[in-house]
């Protein structure tokens, strides 16, 4: 009887360790996959734990494991200003510690994406009216994408690159 109980407990512990290992590998492989795609497309990538903006009220109380921020700029030479960005892309990836934190961050990011869209529309109106001059192309459509407890915010091209794992 004792041997049977010990065998069952041992089997359960091994199964638990295996499930935990697979879960950790899933996140690690996803992170490595994202980083390699961003670097292949020549994004400047910053990642780590120190980037987590815990002082931001939007992030207060959220459990974050890691963040990745990446951007890419195409440069052009302007007659007056020299080298300036002609196009800008950016993406932020947050690996959250739990579903509740991911839910809250996703909602906050949806509001932020809408604000970016509204700002873009206002800026384009000014450019069309001749009240603002720019040669830089900014992303029109920001979007939010969620995979498990990973929340992504960025322009649609960058988010599409990230989510192709």
GROMACS .gro file of C-alpha atoms in nm:
model
  165
    1UNK     CA    1   0.000   0.000   0.000
    2UNK     CA    2   0.279   0.245   0.094
    3UNK     CA    3   0.467   0.168  -0.226
    4UNK     CA    4   0.155   0.234  -0.434
    5UNK     CA    5   0.095   0.571  -0.267
    6UNK     CA    6   0.461   0.668  -0.311
    7UNK     CA    7   0.449   0.561  -0.676
    8UNK     CA    8   0.134   0.766  -0.739
    9UNK     CA    9   0.277   1.075  -0.567
   10UNK     CA   10   0.603   1.035  -0.759
   11UNK     CA   11   0.417   1.005  -1.089
   12UNK     CA   12   0.210   1.315  -1.009
   13UNK     CA   13   0.521   1.516  -0.918
   14UNK     CA   14   0.696   1.411  -1.239
   15UNK     CA   15   0.388   1.506  -1.441
   16UNK     CA   16   0.371   1.843  -1.265
   17UNK     CA   17   0.739   1.911  -1.334
   18UNK     CA   18   0.696   1.811  -1.698
   19UNK     CA   19   0.393   2.041  -1.742
   20UNK     CA   20   0.581   2.330  -1.579
   21UNK     CA   21   0.883   2.270  -1.801
   22UNK     CA   22   0.669   2.264  -2.117
   23UNK     CA   23   0.498   2.589  -2.010
   24UNK     CA   24   0.833   2.758  -1.951
   25UNK     CA   25   0.967   2.631  -2.282
   26UNK     CA   26   0.658   2.761  -2.463
   27UNK     CA   27   0.714   3.114  -2.332
   28UNK     CA   28   1.089   3.100  -2.394
   29UNK     CA   29   1.053   2.970  -2.747
   30UNK     CA   30   0.791   3.234  -2.820
   31UNK     CA   31   1.015   3.509  -2.684
   32UNK     CA   32   1.318   3.384  -2.878
   33UNK     CA   33   1.110   3.350  -3.192
   34UNK     CA   34   0.980   3.706  -3.158
   35UNK     CA   35   1.328   3.845  -3.096
   36UNK     CA   36   1.479   3.665  -3.393
   37UNK     CA   37   1.207   3.790  -3.631
   38UNK     CA   38   1.243   4.148  -3.509
   39UNK     CA   39   1.620   4.138  -3.544
   40UNK     CA   40   1.594   3.978  -3.888
   41UNK     CA   41   1.374   4.272  -4.000
   42UNK     CA   42   1.634   4.513  -3.856
   43UNK     CA   43   1.433   4.647  -3.564
   44UNK     CA   44   1.623   4.799  -3.274
   45UNK     CA   45   1.523   4.574  -2.984
   46UNK     CA   46   1.526   4.650  -2.613
   47UNK     CA   47   1.413   4.386  -2.369
   48UNK     CA   48   1.437   4.310  -2.005
   49UNK     CA   49   1.284   4.349  -1.666
   50UNK     CA   50   1.418   4.699  -1.599
   51UNK     CA   51   1.200   4.847  -1.874
   52UNK     CA   52   0.880   4.768  -1.688
   53UNK     CA   53   0.722   5.106  -1.615
   54UNK     CA   54   0.593   5.038  -1.265
   55UNK     CA   55   0.554   5.410  -1.196
   56UNK     CA   56   0.299   5.447  -1.479
   57UNK     CA   57  -0.054   5.457  -1.330
   58UNK     CA   58  -0.178   5.240  -1.619
   59UNK     CA   59   0.064   4.967  -1.504
   60UNK     CA   60   0.000   4.995  -1.130
   61UNK     CA   61  -0.071   4.661  -0.968
   62UNK     CA   62  -0.013   4.457  -1.284
   63UNK     CA   63   0.208   4.150  -1.270
   64UNK     CA   64   0.463   4.164  -1.551
   65UNK     CA   65   0.737   3.916  -1.623
   66UNK     CA   66   0.922   4.083  -1.906
   67UNK     CA   67   0.886   4.348  -2.175
   68UNK     CA   68   1.021   4.389  -2.524
   69UNK     CA   69   1.013   4.717  -2.713
   70UNK     CA   70   1.129   4.738  -3.074
   71UNK     CA   71   1.132   5.010  -3.335
   72UNK     CA   72   1.251   5.058  -3.688
   73UNK     CA   73   1.305   5.378  -3.885
   74UNK     CA   74   1.370   5.432  -4.253
   75UNK     CA   75   1.585   5.740  -4.296
   76UNK     CA   76   1.593   5.991  -4.581
   77UNK     CA   77   1.802   6.301  -4.646
   78UNK     CA   78   1.604   6.626  -4.635
   79UNK     CA   79   1.746   6.938  -4.802
   80UNK     CA   80   1.697   7.159  -4.497
   81UNK     CA   81   1.714   6.922  -4.201
   82UNK     CA   82   1.961   6.657  -4.310
   83UNK     CA   83   1.888   6.293  -4.227
   84UNK     CA   84   1.537   6.247  -4.088
   85UNK     CA   85   1.306   5.947  -4.049
   86UNK     CA   86   1.088   5.883  -4.352
   87UNK     CA   87   0.890   5.603  -4.185
   88UNK     CA   88   0.859   5.477  -3.828
   89UNK     CA   89   0.738   5.141  -3.694
   90UNK     CA   90   0.718   5.033  -3.331
   91UNK     CA   91   0.589   4.752  -3.114
   92UNK     CA   92   0.573   4.677  -2.740
   93UNK     CA   93   0.534   4.321  -2.614
   94UNK     CA   94   0.442   4.252  -2.253
   95UNK     CA   95   0.471   3.907  -2.097
   96UNK     CA   96   0.221   3.925  -1.813
   97UNK     CA   97   0.227   3.721  -1.493
   98UNK     CA   98  -0.142   3.633  -1.485
   99UNK     CA   99  -0.463   3.651  -1.689
  100UNK     CA  100  -0.615   3.933  -1.484
  101UNK     CA  101  -0.312   4.156  -1.545
  102UNK     CA  102  -0.315   4.069  -1.916
  103UNK     CA  103  -0.687   4.156  -1.935
  104UNK     CA  104  -0.634   4.496  -1.772
  105UNK     CA  105  -0.334   4.579  -1.989
  106UNK     CA  106  -0.518   4.473  -2.304
  107UNK     CA  107  -0.805   4.711  -2.223
  108UNK     CA  108  -0.566   4.998  -2.150
  109UNK     CA  109  -0.382   4.933  -2.476
  110UNK     CA  110  -0.706   4.933  -2.673
  111UNK     CA  111  -0.777   5.284  -2.543
  112UNK     CA  112  -0.421   5.390  -2.626
  113UNK     CA  113  -0.449   5.250  -2.980
  114UNK     CA  114  -0.768   5.453  -3.030
  115UNK     CA  115  -0.591   5.768  -2.910
  116UNK     CA  116  -0.307   5.703  -3.157
  117UNK     CA  117  -0.563   5.663  -3.435
  118UNK     CA  118  -0.738   5.987  -3.341
  119UNK     CA  119  -0.405   6.175  -3.327
  120UNK     CA  120  -0.310   6.037  -3.667
  121UNK     CA  121  -0.636   6.155  -3.821
  122UNK     CA  122  -0.590   6.506  -3.674
  123UNK     CA  123  -0.231   6.519  -3.800
  124UNK     CA  124  -0.334   6.412  -4.150
  125UNK     CA  125  -0.602   6.684  -4.154
  126UNK     CA  126  -0.338   6.946  -4.069
  127UNK     CA  127  -0.106   6.815  -4.341
  128UNK     CA  128  -0.386   6.817  -4.600
  129UNK     CA  129  -0.476   7.176  -4.505
  130UNK     CA  130  -0.112   7.280  -4.540
  131UNK     CA  131  -0.089   7.375  -4.174
  132UNK     CA  132   0.176   7.113  -4.103
  133UNK     CA  133   0.467   6.992  -4.313
  134UNK     CA  134   0.626   6.651  -4.271
  135UNK     CA  135   0.811   6.398  -4.478
  136UNK     CA  136   0.787   6.129  -4.213
  137UNK     CA  137   0.529   5.859  -4.265
  138UNK     CA  138   0.375   5.752  -3.936
  139UNK     CA  139   0.178   5.432  -3.891
  140UNK     CA  140  -0.193   5.488  -3.941
  141UNK     CA  141  -0.328   5.188  -3.767
  142UNK     CA  142  -0.217   5.082  -3.421
  143UNK     CA  143  -0.356   4.760  -3.290
  144UNK     CA  144  -0.357   4.534  -2.988
  145UNK     CA  145  -0.299   4.160  -3.009
  146UNK     CA  146  -0.325   3.907  -2.728
  147UNK     CA  147  -0.188   3.553  -2.708
  148UNK     CA  148  -0.235   3.380  -2.373
  149UNK     CA  149  -0.081   3.627  -2.127
  150UNK     CA  150   0.126   3.809  -2.389
  151UNK     CA  151  -0.011   4.153  -2.485
  152UNK     CA  152   0.122   4.335  -2.791
  153UNK     CA  153   0.069   4.699  -2.894
  154UNK     CA  154   0.209   4.854  -3.208
  155UNK     CA  155   0.150   4.952  -3.565
  156UNK     CA  156  -0.023   4.682  -3.765
  157UNK     CA  157   0.289   4.584  -3.965
  158UNK     CA  158   0.500   4.532  -3.654
  159UNK     CA  159   0.224   4.348  -3.468
  160UNK     CA  160   0.172   4.123  -3.770
  161UNK     CA  161   0.544   4.042  -3.765
  162UNK     CA  162   0.531   3.958  -3.393
  163UNK     CA  163   0.217   3.748  -3.411
  164UNK     CA  164   0.338   3.524  -3.690
  165UNK     CA  165   0.477   3.272  -3.439
   0.00000   0.00000   0.00000
